[in-house]
PDB file of C-alpha atoms in Angstrom:
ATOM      1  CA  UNK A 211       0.000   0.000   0.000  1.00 61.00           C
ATOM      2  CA  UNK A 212       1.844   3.624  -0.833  1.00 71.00           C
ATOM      3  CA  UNK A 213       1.619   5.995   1.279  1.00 64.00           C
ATOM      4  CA  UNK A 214      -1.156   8.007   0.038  1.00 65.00           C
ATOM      5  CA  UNK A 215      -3.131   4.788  -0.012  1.00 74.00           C
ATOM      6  CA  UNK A 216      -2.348   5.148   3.926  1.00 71.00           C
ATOM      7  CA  UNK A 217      -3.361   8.499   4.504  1.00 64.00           C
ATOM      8  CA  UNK A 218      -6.598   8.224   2.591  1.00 74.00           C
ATOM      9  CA  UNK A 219      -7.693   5.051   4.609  1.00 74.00           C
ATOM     10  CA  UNK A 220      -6.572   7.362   8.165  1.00 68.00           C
ATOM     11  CA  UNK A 221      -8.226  10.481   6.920  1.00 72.00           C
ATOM     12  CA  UNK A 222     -11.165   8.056   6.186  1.00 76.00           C
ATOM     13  CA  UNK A 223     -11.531   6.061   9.716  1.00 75.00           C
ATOM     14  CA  UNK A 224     -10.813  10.164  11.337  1.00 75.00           C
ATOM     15  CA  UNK A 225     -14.157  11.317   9.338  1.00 75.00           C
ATOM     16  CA  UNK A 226     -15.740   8.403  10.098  1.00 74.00           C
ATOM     17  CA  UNK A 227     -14.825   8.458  13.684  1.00 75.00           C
ATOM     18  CA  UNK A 228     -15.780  12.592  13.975  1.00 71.00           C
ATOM     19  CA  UNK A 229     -19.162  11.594  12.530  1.00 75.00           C
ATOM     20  CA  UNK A 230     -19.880   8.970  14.600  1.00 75.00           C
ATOM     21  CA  UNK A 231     -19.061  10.725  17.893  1.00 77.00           C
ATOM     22  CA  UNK A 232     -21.305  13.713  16.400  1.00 77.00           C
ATOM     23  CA  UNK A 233     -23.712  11.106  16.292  1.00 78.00           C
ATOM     24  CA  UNK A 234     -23.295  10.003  19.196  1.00 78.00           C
ATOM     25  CA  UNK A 235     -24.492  13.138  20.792  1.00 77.00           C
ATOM     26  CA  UNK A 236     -27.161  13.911  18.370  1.00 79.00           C
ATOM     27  CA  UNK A 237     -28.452  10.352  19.377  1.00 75.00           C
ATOM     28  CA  UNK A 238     -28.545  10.845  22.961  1.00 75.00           C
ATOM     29  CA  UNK A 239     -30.050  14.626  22.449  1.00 75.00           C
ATOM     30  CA  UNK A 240     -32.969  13.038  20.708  1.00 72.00           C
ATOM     31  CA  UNK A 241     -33.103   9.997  22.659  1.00 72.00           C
ATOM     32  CA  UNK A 242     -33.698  12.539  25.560  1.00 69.00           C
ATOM     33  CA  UNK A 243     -36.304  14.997  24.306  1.00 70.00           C
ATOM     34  CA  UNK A 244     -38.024  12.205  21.982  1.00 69.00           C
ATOM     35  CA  UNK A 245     -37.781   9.272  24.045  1.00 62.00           C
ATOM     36  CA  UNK A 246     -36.893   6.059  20.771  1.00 62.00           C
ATOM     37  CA  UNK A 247     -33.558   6.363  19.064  1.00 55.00           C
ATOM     38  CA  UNK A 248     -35.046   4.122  16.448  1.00 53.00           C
ATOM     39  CA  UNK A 249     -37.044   6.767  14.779  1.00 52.00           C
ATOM     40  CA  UNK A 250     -34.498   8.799  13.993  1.00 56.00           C
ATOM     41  CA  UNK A 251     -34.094   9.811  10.005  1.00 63.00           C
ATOM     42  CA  UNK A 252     -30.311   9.248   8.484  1.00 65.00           C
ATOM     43  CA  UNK A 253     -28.801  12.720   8.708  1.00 71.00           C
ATOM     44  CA  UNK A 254     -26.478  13.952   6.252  1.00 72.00           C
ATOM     45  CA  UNK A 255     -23.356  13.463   8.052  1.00 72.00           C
ATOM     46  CA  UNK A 256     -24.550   9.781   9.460  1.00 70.00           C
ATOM     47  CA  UNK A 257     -25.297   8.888   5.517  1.00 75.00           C
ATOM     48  CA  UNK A 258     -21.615   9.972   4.662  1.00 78.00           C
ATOM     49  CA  UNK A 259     -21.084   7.990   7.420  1.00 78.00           C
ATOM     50  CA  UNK A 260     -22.079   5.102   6.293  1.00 79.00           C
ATOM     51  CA  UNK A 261     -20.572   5.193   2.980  1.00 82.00           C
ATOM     52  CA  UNK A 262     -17.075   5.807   3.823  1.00 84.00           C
ATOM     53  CA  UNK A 263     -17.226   3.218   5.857  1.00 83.00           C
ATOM     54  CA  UNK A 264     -18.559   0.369   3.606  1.00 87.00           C
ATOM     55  CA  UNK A 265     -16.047   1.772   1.219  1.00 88.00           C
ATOM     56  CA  UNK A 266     -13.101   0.942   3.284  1.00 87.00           C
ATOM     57  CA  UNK A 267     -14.741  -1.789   4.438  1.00 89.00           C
ATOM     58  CA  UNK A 268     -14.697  -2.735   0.355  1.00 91.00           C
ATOM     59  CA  UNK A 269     -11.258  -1.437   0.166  1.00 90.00           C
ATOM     60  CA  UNK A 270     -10.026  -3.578   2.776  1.00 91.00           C
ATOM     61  CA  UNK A 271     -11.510  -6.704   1.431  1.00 92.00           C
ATOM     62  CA  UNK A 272      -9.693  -5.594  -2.342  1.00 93.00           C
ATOM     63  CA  UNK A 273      -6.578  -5.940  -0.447  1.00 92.00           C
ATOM     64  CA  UNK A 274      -6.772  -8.890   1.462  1.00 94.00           C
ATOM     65  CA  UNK A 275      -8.446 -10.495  -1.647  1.00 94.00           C
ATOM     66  CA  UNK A 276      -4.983  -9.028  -3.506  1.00 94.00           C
ATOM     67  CA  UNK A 277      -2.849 -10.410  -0.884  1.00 94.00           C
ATOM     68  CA  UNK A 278      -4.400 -13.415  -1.390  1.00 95.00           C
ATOM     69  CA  UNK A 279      -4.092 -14.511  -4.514  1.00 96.00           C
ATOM     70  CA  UNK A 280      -0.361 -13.119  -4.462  1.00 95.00           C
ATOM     71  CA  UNK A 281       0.334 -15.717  -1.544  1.00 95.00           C
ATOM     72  CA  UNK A 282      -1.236 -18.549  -3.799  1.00 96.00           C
ATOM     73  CA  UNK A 283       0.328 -17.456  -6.576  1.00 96.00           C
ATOM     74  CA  UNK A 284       3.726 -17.668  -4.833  1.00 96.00           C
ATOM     75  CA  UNK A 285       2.592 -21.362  -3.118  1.00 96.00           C
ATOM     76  CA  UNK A 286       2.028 -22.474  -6.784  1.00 96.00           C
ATOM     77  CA  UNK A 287       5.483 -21.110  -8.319  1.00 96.00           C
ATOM     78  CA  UNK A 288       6.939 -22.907  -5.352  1.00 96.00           C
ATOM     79  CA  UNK A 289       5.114 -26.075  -6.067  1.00 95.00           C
ATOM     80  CA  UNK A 290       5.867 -25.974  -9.399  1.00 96.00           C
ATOM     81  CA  UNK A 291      10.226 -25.426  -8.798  1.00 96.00           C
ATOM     82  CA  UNK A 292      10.482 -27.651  -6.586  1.00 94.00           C
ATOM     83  CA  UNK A 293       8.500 -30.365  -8.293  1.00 92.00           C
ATOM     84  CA  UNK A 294      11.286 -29.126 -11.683  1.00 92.00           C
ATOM     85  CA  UNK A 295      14.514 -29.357  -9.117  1.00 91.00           C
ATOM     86  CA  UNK A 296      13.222 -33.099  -8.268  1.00 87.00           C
ATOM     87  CA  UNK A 297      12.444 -34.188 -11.655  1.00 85.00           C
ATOM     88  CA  UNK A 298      16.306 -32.742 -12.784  1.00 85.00           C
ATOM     89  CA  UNK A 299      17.574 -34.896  -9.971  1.00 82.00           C
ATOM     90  CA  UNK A 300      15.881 -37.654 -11.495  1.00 77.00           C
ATOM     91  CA  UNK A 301      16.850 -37.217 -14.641  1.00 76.00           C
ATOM     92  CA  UNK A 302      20.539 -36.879 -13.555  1.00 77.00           C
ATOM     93  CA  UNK A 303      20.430 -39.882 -11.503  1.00 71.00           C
ATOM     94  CA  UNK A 304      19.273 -41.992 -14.373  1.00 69.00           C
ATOM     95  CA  UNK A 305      21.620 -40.843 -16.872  1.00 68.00           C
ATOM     96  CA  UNK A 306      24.589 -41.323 -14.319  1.00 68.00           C
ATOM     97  CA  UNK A 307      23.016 -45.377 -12.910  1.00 68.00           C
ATOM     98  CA  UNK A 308      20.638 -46.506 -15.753  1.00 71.00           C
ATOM     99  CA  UNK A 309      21.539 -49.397 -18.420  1.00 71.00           C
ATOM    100  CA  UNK A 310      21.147 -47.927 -21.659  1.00 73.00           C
ATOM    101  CA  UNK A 311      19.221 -50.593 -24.037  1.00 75.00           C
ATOM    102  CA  UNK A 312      20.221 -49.964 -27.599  1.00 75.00           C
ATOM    103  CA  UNK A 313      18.412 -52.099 -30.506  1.00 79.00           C
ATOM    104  CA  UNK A 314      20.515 -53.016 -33.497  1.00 76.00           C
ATOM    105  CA  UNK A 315      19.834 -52.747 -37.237  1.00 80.00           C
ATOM    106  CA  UNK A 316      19.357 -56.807 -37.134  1.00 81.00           C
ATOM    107  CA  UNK A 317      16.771 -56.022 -33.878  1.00 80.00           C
ATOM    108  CA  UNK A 318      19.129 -57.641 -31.202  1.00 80.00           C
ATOM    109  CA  UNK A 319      18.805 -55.658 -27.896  1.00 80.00           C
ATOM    110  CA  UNK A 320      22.159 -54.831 -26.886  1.00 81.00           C
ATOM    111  CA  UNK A 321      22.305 -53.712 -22.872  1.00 80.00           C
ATOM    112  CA  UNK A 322      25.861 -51.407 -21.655  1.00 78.00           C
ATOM    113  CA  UNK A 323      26.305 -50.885 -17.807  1.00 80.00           C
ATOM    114  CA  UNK A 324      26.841 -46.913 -17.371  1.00 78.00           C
ATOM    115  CA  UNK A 325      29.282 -47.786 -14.914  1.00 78.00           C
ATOM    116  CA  UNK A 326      32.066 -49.739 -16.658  1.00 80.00           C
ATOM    117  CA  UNK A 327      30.709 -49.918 -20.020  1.00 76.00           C
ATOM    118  CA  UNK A 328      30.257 -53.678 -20.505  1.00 78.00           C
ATOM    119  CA  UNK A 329      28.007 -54.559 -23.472  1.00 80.00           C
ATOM    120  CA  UNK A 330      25.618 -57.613 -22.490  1.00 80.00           C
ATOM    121  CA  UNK A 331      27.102 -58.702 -19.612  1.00 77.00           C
ATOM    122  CA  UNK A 332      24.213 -57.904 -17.316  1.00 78.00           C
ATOM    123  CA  UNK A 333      21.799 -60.390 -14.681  1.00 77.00           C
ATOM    124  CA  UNK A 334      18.494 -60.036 -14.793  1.00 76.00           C
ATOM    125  CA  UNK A 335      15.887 -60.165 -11.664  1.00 76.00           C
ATOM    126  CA  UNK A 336      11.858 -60.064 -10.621  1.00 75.00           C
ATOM    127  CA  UNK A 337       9.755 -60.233  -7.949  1.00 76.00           C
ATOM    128  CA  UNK A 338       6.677 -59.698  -6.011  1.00 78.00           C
ATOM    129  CA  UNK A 339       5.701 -57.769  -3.125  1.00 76.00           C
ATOM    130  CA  UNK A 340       2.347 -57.929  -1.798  1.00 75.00           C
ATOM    131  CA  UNK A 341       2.931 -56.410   2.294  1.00 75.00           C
ATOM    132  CA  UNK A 342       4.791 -53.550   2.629  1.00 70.00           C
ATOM    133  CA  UNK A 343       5.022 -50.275   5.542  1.00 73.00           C
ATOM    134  CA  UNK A 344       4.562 -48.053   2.441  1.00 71.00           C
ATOM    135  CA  UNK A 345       2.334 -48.739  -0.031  1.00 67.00           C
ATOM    136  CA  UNK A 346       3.857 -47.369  -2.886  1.00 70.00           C
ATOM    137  CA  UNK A 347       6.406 -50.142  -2.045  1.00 71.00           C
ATOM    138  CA  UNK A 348       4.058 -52.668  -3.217  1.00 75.00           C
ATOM    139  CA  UNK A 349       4.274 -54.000  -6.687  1.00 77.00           C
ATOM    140  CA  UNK A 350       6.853 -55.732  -8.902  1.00 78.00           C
ATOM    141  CA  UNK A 351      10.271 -54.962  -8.714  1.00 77.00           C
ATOM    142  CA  UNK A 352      12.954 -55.392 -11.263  1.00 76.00           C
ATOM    143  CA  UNK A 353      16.708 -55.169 -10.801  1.00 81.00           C
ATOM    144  CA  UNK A 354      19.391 -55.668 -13.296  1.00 81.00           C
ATOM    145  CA  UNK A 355      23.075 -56.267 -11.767  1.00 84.00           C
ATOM    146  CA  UNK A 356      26.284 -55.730 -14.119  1.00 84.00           C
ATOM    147  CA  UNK A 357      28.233 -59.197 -13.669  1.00 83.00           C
ATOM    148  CA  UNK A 358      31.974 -57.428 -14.085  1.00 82.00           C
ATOM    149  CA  UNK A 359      31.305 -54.480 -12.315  1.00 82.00           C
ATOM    150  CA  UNK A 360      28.461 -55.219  -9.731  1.00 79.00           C
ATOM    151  CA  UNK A 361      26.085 -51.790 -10.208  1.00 80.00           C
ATOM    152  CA  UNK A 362      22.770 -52.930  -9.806  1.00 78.00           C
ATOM    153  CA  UNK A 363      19.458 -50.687 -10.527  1.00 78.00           C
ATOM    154  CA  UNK A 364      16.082 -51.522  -9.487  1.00 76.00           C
ATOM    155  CA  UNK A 365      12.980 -49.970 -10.050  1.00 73.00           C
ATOM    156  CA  UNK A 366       9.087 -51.312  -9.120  1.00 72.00           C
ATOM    157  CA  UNK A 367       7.430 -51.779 -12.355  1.00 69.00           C
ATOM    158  CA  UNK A 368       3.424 -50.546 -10.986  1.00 68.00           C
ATOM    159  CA  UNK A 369       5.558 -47.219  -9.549  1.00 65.00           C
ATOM    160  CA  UNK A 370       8.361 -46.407 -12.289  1.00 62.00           C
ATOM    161  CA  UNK A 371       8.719 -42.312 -10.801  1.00 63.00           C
ATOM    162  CA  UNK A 372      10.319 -43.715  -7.515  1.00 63.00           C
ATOM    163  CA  UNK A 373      13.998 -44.230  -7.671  1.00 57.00           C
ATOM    164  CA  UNK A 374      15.827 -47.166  -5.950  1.00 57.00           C
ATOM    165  CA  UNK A 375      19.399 -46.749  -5.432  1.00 52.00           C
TER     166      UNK A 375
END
């Protein structure tokens, strides 16, 4: 809010406070010659009243409203790095531990360990898990181990975005 902003919205509650202790004693004047203070008309000053105050009411709400959205808008930028910085972790994690499969012109799978570099030279491994304390542990896993080397990599088929290492 700039300053001016400020000064507007004091100067505004100041009016609306000098009105309403005007009022105040208007009120109290009637109540005592008249008797109800629910008969009384909406004077000029209690009108203006009124309106500055449901328009900094309004003006208030625009801000919070503003602030708002800005905080959201931050959450979602947030959201949305993070979930980038995790997936480039990902990515360099499987180019540094993943077998590269390459298929030949005569269709022959060929299978290199990123590791030492072996060509075909690799075990491979299933299996089940039905109970686990997580569930996204559940599922079937797969692991292929390099026999020169030893670098292994397994990954559960049913979950292929979490990374075993």
């Amino acid at each position: 809010m700039s300053l001016f902003d400020r000064l507007s919205v004091l100067k505004n509650k100041s009016e609306i406070k000098l009105i309403e202790s005007k009022q105040v004693v208007e009120d109290k004047v009637f109540e005592i010659r008249h008797g109800k203070l629910d008969d009384i008309p909406m004077t000029k000053e209690r009108k203006r009243s009124e309106k500055t105050r449901k328009k900094l009411e309004k003006h208030e709400s625009k801000v919070k409203e503003k602030e708002k959205r800005k905080q959201q808008r931050e959450e979602e930028i947030e959201k949305r790095r993070i979930a980038k910085e995790e997936q480039e972790k990902r990515d360099v994690w499987i180019k540094e531990n993943v077998f590269k499969i390459i298929v030949n012109e005569e269709g022959k799978r060929i299978i290199f360990c990123p590791k030492c570099g072996s060509e075909n030279n690799v075990t491979a491994t299933t299996w089940n898990v039905d109970e686990a304390e997580n569930s996204e542990d559940i599922g079937t896993y797969f692991k292929r181990t390099c026999n020169l080397c030893g670098h292994s990599q397994k990954f559960n088929k049913d979950n292929p975005k979490k990374i075993y290492e």
